[in-house]
Short mmCIF file of C-alpha atoms in Angstrom, two decimals:
data_model
loop_
_atom_site.label_atom_id
_atom_site.label_comp_id
_atom_site.label_asym_id
_atom_site.label_seq_id
_atom_site.Cartn_x
_atom_site.Cartn_y
_atom_site.Cartn_z
CA MET A 1 -28.82 46.52 6.45
CA LYS A 2 -27.76 44.97 3.31
CA LYS A 3 -24.08 45.42 4.27
CA LYS A 4 -24.62 43.96 7.52
CA ALA A 5 -26.27 40.82 5.99
CA THR A 6 -23.50 40.46 3.43
CA LYS A 7 -20.95 40.67 6.16
CA ILE A 8 -22.88 37.72 8.30
CA ILE A 9 -23.09 35.62 4.91
CA GLY A 10 -19.25 36.27 4.61
CA ILE A 11 -18.52 35.37 7.89
CA LEU A 12 -20.82 32.18 7.85
CA LEU A 13 -18.93 30.84 4.71
CA ILE A 14 -15.53 31.36 6.48
CA ILE A 15 -16.64 29.33 9.13
CA ILE A 16 -18.30 26.81 6.63
CA ALA A 17 -14.99 26.50 4.93
CA VAL A 18 -12.94 26.03 7.83
CA ILE A 19 -15.20 23.26 9.62
CA GLY A 20 -15.29 21.50 6.11
CA SER A 21 -11.23 21.43 6.07
CA PHE A 22 -11.23 20.00 9.60
CA MET A 23 -13.91 17.34 8.75
CA PHE A 24 -11.91 16.51 5.58
CA MET A 25 -8.62 16.02 7.48
CA LYS A 26 -10.47 13.83 10.03
CA LEU A 27 -11.98 11.79 7.42
CA SER A 28 -8.93 11.13 5.41
CA ASN A 29 -6.55 10.91 8.63
CA ALA A 30 -3.30 11.06 6.62
CA ALA A 31 -1.07 10.97 9.42
CA VAL A 32 1.26 8.28 8.85
CA ILE A 33 1.56 5.66 11.91
CA SER A 34 4.51 3.10 12.57
CA ASN A 35 4.00 0.06 14.32
CA ASN A 36 5.78 -3.18 14.62
CA ASP A 37 4.16 -6.82 13.26
CA SER A 38 4.53 -10.20 15.03
CA ASN A 39 8.06 -10.71 13.22
CA GLY A 40 9.60 -7.57 14.80
CA ILE A 41 9.17 -5.28 11.26
CA LYS A 42 7.82 -1.93 11.63
CA TRP A 43 5.23 -0.75 9.05
CA SER A 44 4.11 2.64 8.36
CA PHE A 45 0.45 3.13 7.41
CA GLU A 46 -2.43 5.26 7.34
CA ILE A 47 -6.03 4.53 9.05
CA SER A 48 -9.15 4.62 7.32
CA GLY A 49 -11.85 3.45 9.45
CA SER A 50 -11.12 0.26 10.73
CA ASN A 51 -8.39 -0.28 7.79
CA ALA A 52 -4.75 0.12 7.62
CA ILE A 53 -4.11 1.67 4.18
CA ASN A 54 -0.96 2.67 2.10
CA VAL A 55 1.06 0.26 4.17
CA PHE A 56 4.92 0.32 3.54
CA TYR A 57 7.92 -1.08 5.10
CA SER A 58 9.67 1.38 7.88
CA SER A 59 12.28 -0.75 9.60
CA GLY A 60 13.40 -4.00 10.82
CA THR A 61 15.08 -7.12 10.00
CA LEU A 62 14.07 -8.56 6.52
CA THR A 63 14.47 -12.38 5.75
CA ASP A 64 14.30 -13.66 1.96
CA LYS A 65 10.44 -14.26 2.44
CA LEU A 66 8.32 -11.14 3.23
CA GLU A 67 4.83 -11.60 4.40
CA ILE A 68 2.52 -8.76 4.60
CA PRO A 69 0.71 -8.64 7.85
CA SER A 70 -3.16 -8.95 7.66
CA THR A 71 -3.75 -6.69 10.42
CA LEU A 72 -1.52 -3.95 12.28
CA THR A 73 -2.02 -2.44 15.95
CA TYR A 74 -1.91 0.80 16.86
CA ASN A 75 -2.96 2.30 20.29
CA ASN A 76 -4.55 -0.96 21.14
CA ASN A 77 -6.75 -1.03 17.96
CA THR A 78 -6.27 -3.48 15.17
CA TYR A 79 -6.68 -2.48 11.60
CA THR A 80 -7.22 -4.72 8.74
CA VAL A 81 -4.52 -4.05 6.06
CA THR A 82 -6.32 -3.40 2.85
CA SER A 83 -3.47 -1.62 0.63
CA ILE A 84 0.02 -1.42 0.10
CA LYS A 85 1.62 1.52 -1.51
CA LYS A 86 5.31 2.99 -2.27
CA LYS A 87 6.85 5.15 0.49
CA SER A 88 6.24 8.61 -0.17
CA GLY A 89 8.92 11.19 -0.14
CA SER A 90 12.44 11.39 -1.95
CA ASN A 91 13.29 8.08 -1.00
CA GLY A 92 10.17 6.46 -2.06
CA ILE A 93 11.28 4.04 -4.69
CA ASN A 94 8.93 1.39 -3.82
CA ILE A 95 7.68 0.31 -0.36
CA PHE A 96 11.48 0.01 0.88
CA PRO A 97 13.55 2.92 1.92
CA ASP A 98 16.55 1.78 0.10
CA THR A 99 18.17 -0.65 -2.73
CA ALA A 100 19.48 -3.03 -0.21
CA ARG A 101 16.40 -3.95 1.45
CA LYS A 102 14.44 -4.29 -1.52
CA ASN A 103 16.98 -6.69 -3.06
CA GLN A 104 16.67 -8.95 -0.09
CA ILE A 105 13.05 -10.28 -0.80
CA LYS A 106 12.99 -13.62 -2.88
CA GLU A 107 9.44 -14.47 -1.84
CA LEU A 108 6.61 -12.08 -1.13
CA VAL A 109 3.13 -13.37 0.34
CA ILE A 110 0.21 -10.81 0.21
CA PRO A 111 -2.64 -11.66 2.69
CA ASP A 112 -6.33 -12.22 1.89
CA THR A 113 -7.27 -8.58 3.25
CA VAL A 114 -5.30 -6.78 0.92
CA GLN A 115 -7.16 -5.46 -1.95
CA THR A 116 -5.03 -3.07 -3.90
CA ILE A 117 -1.05 -3.02 -4.63
CA GLY A 118 -0.29 0.45 -5.18
CA MET A 119 1.56 1.92 -8.01
CA ALA A 120 5.31 1.06 -8.20
CA ALA A 121 5.08 -0.85 -4.90
CA PHE A 122 7.46 -3.52 -5.64
CA MET A 123 9.10 -1.88 -8.52
CA GLY A 124 12.92 -3.16 -8.96
CA CYS A 125 12.74 -5.61 -6.47
CA SER A 126 15.48 -7.48 -8.50
CA ASN A 127 15.85 -10.75 -6.43
CA LEU A 128 12.11 -11.53 -6.30
CA GLU A 129 11.38 -14.77 -7.50
CA LYS A 130 7.85 -15.85 -6.07
CA VAL A 131 4.82 -13.82 -5.42
CA THR A 132 1.68 -15.15 -3.78
CA PHE A 133 -1.83 -12.93 -3.51
CA GLY A 134 -4.26 -13.47 -1.26
CA SER A 135 -7.96 -14.04 -2.49
CA GLY A 136 -8.87 -10.55 -1.96
CA ILE A 137 -6.55 -8.81 -4.26
CA GLU A 138 -8.84 -6.61 -6.76
CA THR A 139 -6.33 -4.11 -8.27
CA ILE A 140 -2.64 -4.43 -9.02
CA ASP A 141 -1.77 -0.86 -10.04
CA ARG A 142 0.77 0.37 -12.79
CA ASN A 143 4.45 -0.67 -12.57
CA ALA A 144 3.52 -2.63 -9.33
CA PHE A 145 6.20 -5.07 -10.08
CA TYR A 146 8.11 -3.19 -12.66
CA ASN A 147 11.45 -4.76 -13.55
CA CYS A 148 11.09 -7.54 -10.90
CA SER A 149 12.73 -9.72 -13.81
CA LYS A 150 13.75 -12.82 -11.74
CA ILE A 151 9.97 -13.53 -10.65
CA LYS A 152 9.30 -17.26 -11.97
CA GLU A 153 6.15 -17.88 -10.19
CA ILE A 154 2.89 -16.03 -9.71
CA ASN A 155 -0.16 -17.17 -7.98
CA LEU A 156 -3.07 -14.71 -8.34
CA GLY A 157 -6.07 -14.70 -5.95
CA ASN A 158 -9.77 -15.34 -7.36
CA ASN A 159 -10.89 -11.61 -7.37
CA VAL A 160 -8.53 -9.83 -9.44
CA LYS A 161 -10.27 -7.16 -11.58
CA THR A 162 -7.81 -4.90 -12.73
CA ILE A 163 -4.03 -5.24 -13.63
CA GLU A 164 -2.80 -1.88 -14.77
CA SER A 165 -0.29 -1.35 -17.70
CA GLN A 166 3.12 -2.42 -16.99
CA ALA A 167 2.31 -3.91 -13.69
CA PHE A 168 4.45 -7.03 -14.56
CA TYR A 169 6.72 -5.05 -16.91
CA SER A 170 9.82 -7.23 -17.78
CA VAL A 171 8.47 -10.22 -15.77
CA ARG A 172 8.22 -13.54 -17.48
CA PRO A 173 7.56 -16.07 -15.05
CA GLU A 174 7.91 -19.86 -15.56
CA GLU A 175 4.39 -20.46 -13.66
CA PHE A 176 1.66 -18.14 -13.93
CA VAL A 177 -1.40 -19.16 -12.00
CA MET A 178 -4.59 -17.49 -12.90
CA PRO A 179 -7.97 -17.73 -11.03
CA ASP A 180 -10.64 -20.08 -12.84
CA SER A 181 -13.15 -16.99 -13.49
#
């Protein structure tokens, strides 16, 4: 009887572990999805509830001004963009897949919906001159704008709580607009 109970408990533990791992995968929804914004730029992102998180550039024609979209649509569902991060993988130097594209950007506009700029998201964007943050930005992670030495103007939103170390390493703007609080 004791062996049978031990065997049943072992089977139950395995079932719980398997179900738990599927639940975790469903909650994190880590599949990277790609879709175009209204400007024809393809963005890749993950879905977390009603939010598009870990957004990065996938493809499309860039101009010297890049406006991160506030929403992205996939399968007729609209997701609010809340975080930007560098592209994962071997080519993941920042949100762009290569040096040529990252060096095209001179002005960056981040919408009010974005709360977090991830680690090294815009690192090395050597021609970036102006960055405007929306009012929702709370965290600018490490090295987010590392070696973006041509930035002349930074306008921070009103809700910034954390600027991690070296977020603006080698950046010496002529104009740095801080929130009142």
